[in-house]
């Protein structure tokens, strides 16, 4: 079965998250949740989206070139966006305090923490997969080298 092309994936409508960040003088951050680690930023929303489109192209090219899966956009229509979460009082207090220090709502703070944790997890999973692939290649090379006759100095 032939693999799908770069153009195929670039033609898909991936949902984009766009948020204004107030640190470092303020900037616009963008992310494609369905492509873990595909993020960018810019001084304006337009610049951030333009930069994200380039990051998306590079992300997909890299994954295709290395044989990694490229996920298609998830269908979010079946989700309301509401989640009921029960926390210990101490955790609720600490998270509320942290959100207040950052000048954002508790909900925004929780969303950011969840998105960051999810992206970190996805990146670690991809890294772990890459390390395992490299380990397999190294073992195969070591096995091939072990089958050769040793090279000795001065032998003709």
JSON list of C-alpha atoms in Angstrom, two decimals, residues 40-100:
[
{"chain": "A", "resi": 40, "resn": "UNK", "atom": "CA", "xyz": [5.72, 28.08, 16.68]},
{"chain": "A", "resi": 41, "resn": "UNK", "atom": "CA", "xyz": [5.23, 31.71, 17.62]},
{"chain": "A", "resi": 42, "resn": "UNK", "atom": "CA", "xyz": [5.21, 35.21, 16.19]},
{"chain": "A", "resi": 43, "resn": "UNK", "atom": "CA", "xyz": [4.74, 38.86, 17.06]},
{"chain": "A", "resi": 44, "resn": "UNK", "atom": "CA", "xyz": [1.27, 38.86, 15.48]},
{"chain": "A", "resi": 45, "resn": "UNK", "atom": "CA", "xyz": [-1.35, 36.12, 15.06]},
{"chain": "A", "resi": 46, "resn": "UNK", "atom": "CA", "xyz": [-0.73, 36.15, 11.30]},
{"chain": "A", "resi": 47, "resn": "UNK", "atom": "CA", "xyz": [3.03, 35.75, 11.73]},
{"chain": "A", "resi": 48, "resn": "UNK", "atom": "CA", "xyz": [2.53, 32.96, 14.27]},
{"chain": "A", "resi": 49, "resn": "UNK", "atom": "CA", "xyz": [0.23, 31.05, 11.88]},
{"chain": "A", "resi": 50, "resn": "UNK", "atom": "CA", "xyz": [2.64, 31.58, 8.97]},
{"chain": "A", "resi": 51, "resn": "UNK", "atom": "CA", "xyz": [5.53, 30.28, 11.09]},
{"chain": "A", "resi": 52, "resn": "UNK", "atom": "CA", "xyz": [3.40, 27.33, 12.23]},
{"chain": "A", "resi": 53, "resn": "UNK", "atom": "CA", "xyz": [2.63, 26.39, 8.63]},
{"chain": "A", "resi": 54, "resn": "UNK", "atom": "CA", "xyz": [6.37, 26.19, 7.93]},
{"chain": "A", "resi": 55, "resn": "UNK", "atom": "CA", "xyz": [6.88, 24.18, 11.15]},
{"chain": "A", "resi": 56, "resn": "UNK", "atom": "CA", "xyz": [4.06, 21.84, 10.05]},
{"chain": "A", "resi": 57, "resn": "UNK", "atom": "CA", "xyz": [5.73, 21.27, 6.69]},
{"chain": "A", "resi": 58, "resn": "UNK", "atom": "CA", "xyz": [9.08, 20.50, 8.35]},
{"chain": "A", "resi": 59, "resn": "UNK", "atom": "CA", "xyz": [7.44, 18.28, 11.00]},
{"chain": "A", "resi": 60, "resn": "UNK", "atom": "CA", "xyz": [5.62, 16.20, 8.38]},
{"chain": "A", "resi": 61, "resn": "UNK", "atom": "CA", "xyz": [8.66, 16.02, 6.06]},
{"chain": "A", "resi": 62, "resn": "UNK", "atom": "CA", "xyz": [10.82, 14.78, 8.93]},
{"chain": "A", "resi": 63, "resn": "UNK", "atom": "CA", "xyz": [8.32, 12.15, 10.02]},
{"chain": "A", "resi": 64, "resn": "UNK", "atom": "CA", "xyz": [7.81, 10.87, 6.47]},
{"chain": "A", "resi": 65, "resn": "UNK", "atom": "CA", "xyz": [11.58, 10.79, 5.79]},
{"chain": "A", "resi": 66, "resn": "UNK", "atom": "CA", "xyz": [12.23, 8.81, 8.97]},
{"chain": "A", "resi": 67, "resn": "UNK", "atom": "CA", "xyz": [9.33, 6.41, 8.56]},
{"chain": "A", "resi": 68, "resn": "UNK", "atom": "CA", "xyz": [7.35, 7.72, 11.52]},
{"chain": "A", "resi": 69, "resn": "UNK", "atom": "CA", "xyz": [3.57, 7.82, 11.54]},
{"chain": "A", "resi": 70, "resn": "UNK", "atom": "CA", "xyz": [1.93, 11.13, 10.66]},
{"chain": "A", "resi": 71, "resn": "UNK", "atom": "CA", "xyz": [-1.44, 11.33, 12.41]},
{"chain": "A", "resi": 72, "resn": "UNK", "atom": "CA", "xyz": [-4.42, 12.73, 10.60]},
{"chain": "A", "resi": 73, "resn": "UNK", "atom": "CA", "xyz": [-6.51, 15.40, 12.35]},
{"chain": "A", "resi": 74, "resn": "UNK", "atom": "CA", "xyz": [-8.67, 14.01, 15.14]},
{"chain": "A", "resi": 75, "resn": "UNK", "atom": "CA", "xyz": [-12.41, 14.52, 14.93]},
{"chain": "A", "resi": 76, "resn": "UNK", "atom": "CA", "xyz": [-13.24, 16.77, 17.89]},
{"chain": "A", "resi": 77, "resn": "UNK", "atom": "CA", "xyz": [-16.97, 17.02, 17.13]},
{"chain": "A", "resi": 78, "resn": "UNK", "atom": "CA", "xyz": [-17.86, 14.38, 19.70]},
{"chain": "A", "resi": 79, "resn": "UNK", "atom": "CA", "xyz": [-16.33, 16.34, 22.58]},
{"chain": "A", "resi": 80, "resn": "UNK", "atom": "CA", "xyz": [-17.98, 19.16, 24.52]},
{"chain": "A", "resi": 81, "resn": "UNK", "atom": "CA", "xyz": [-14.80, 20.66, 25.95]},
{"chain": "A", "resi": 82, "resn": "UNK", "atom": "CA", "xyz": [-16.12, 20.24, 29.48]},
{"chain": "A", "resi": 83, "resn": "UNK", "atom": "CA", "xyz": [-14.49, 17.95, 32.03]},
{"chain": "A", "resi": 84, "resn": "UNK", "atom": "CA", "xyz": [-15.39, 17.53, 35.69]},
{"chain": "A", "resi": 85, "resn": "UNK", "atom": "CA", "xyz": [-12.23, 17.14, 37.74]},
{"chain": "A", "resi": 86, "resn": "UNK", "atom": "CA", "xyz": [-12.05, 16.36, 41.46]},
{"chain": "A", "resi": 87, "resn": "UNK", "atom": "CA", "xyz": [-8.84, 17.40, 43.22]},
{"chain": "A", "resi": 88, "resn": "UNK", "atom": "CA", "xyz": [-7.53, 17.24, 46.75]},
{"chain": "A", "resi": 89, "resn": "UNK", "atom": "CA", "xyz": [-8.00, 20.64, 48.44]},
{"chain": "A", "resi": 90, "resn": "UNK", "atom": "CA", "xyz": [-4.25, 21.16, 48.72]},
{"chain": "A", "resi": 91, "resn": "UNK", "atom": "CA", "xyz": [-3.75, 20.62, 44.98]},
{"chain": "A", "resi": 92, "resn": "UNK", "atom": "CA", "xyz": [-6.69, 22.91, 44.17]},
{"chain": "A", "resi": 93, "resn": "UNK", "atom": "CA", "xyz": [-5.19, 25.60, 46.39]},
{"chain": "A", "resi": 94, "resn": "UNK", "atom": "CA", "xyz": [-1.70, 25.29, 44.89]},
{"chain": "A", "resi": 95, "resn": "UNK", "atom": "CA", "xyz": [-2.97, 25.38, 41.30]},
{"chain": "A", "resi": 96, "resn": "UNK", "atom": "CA", "xyz": [-5.22, 28.37, 42.05]},
{"chain": "A", "resi": 97, "resn": "UNK", "atom": "CA", "xyz": [-2.31, 30.19, 43.67]},
{"chain": "A", "resi": 98, "resn": "UNK", "atom": "CA", "xyz": [-0.04, 29.47, 40.69]},
{"chain": "A", "resi": 99, "resn": "UNK", "atom": "CA", "xyz": [-2.70, 30.69, 38.25]},
{"chain": "A", "resi": 100, "resn": "UNK", "atom": "CA", "xyz": [-3.17, 33.90, 40.24]}
]
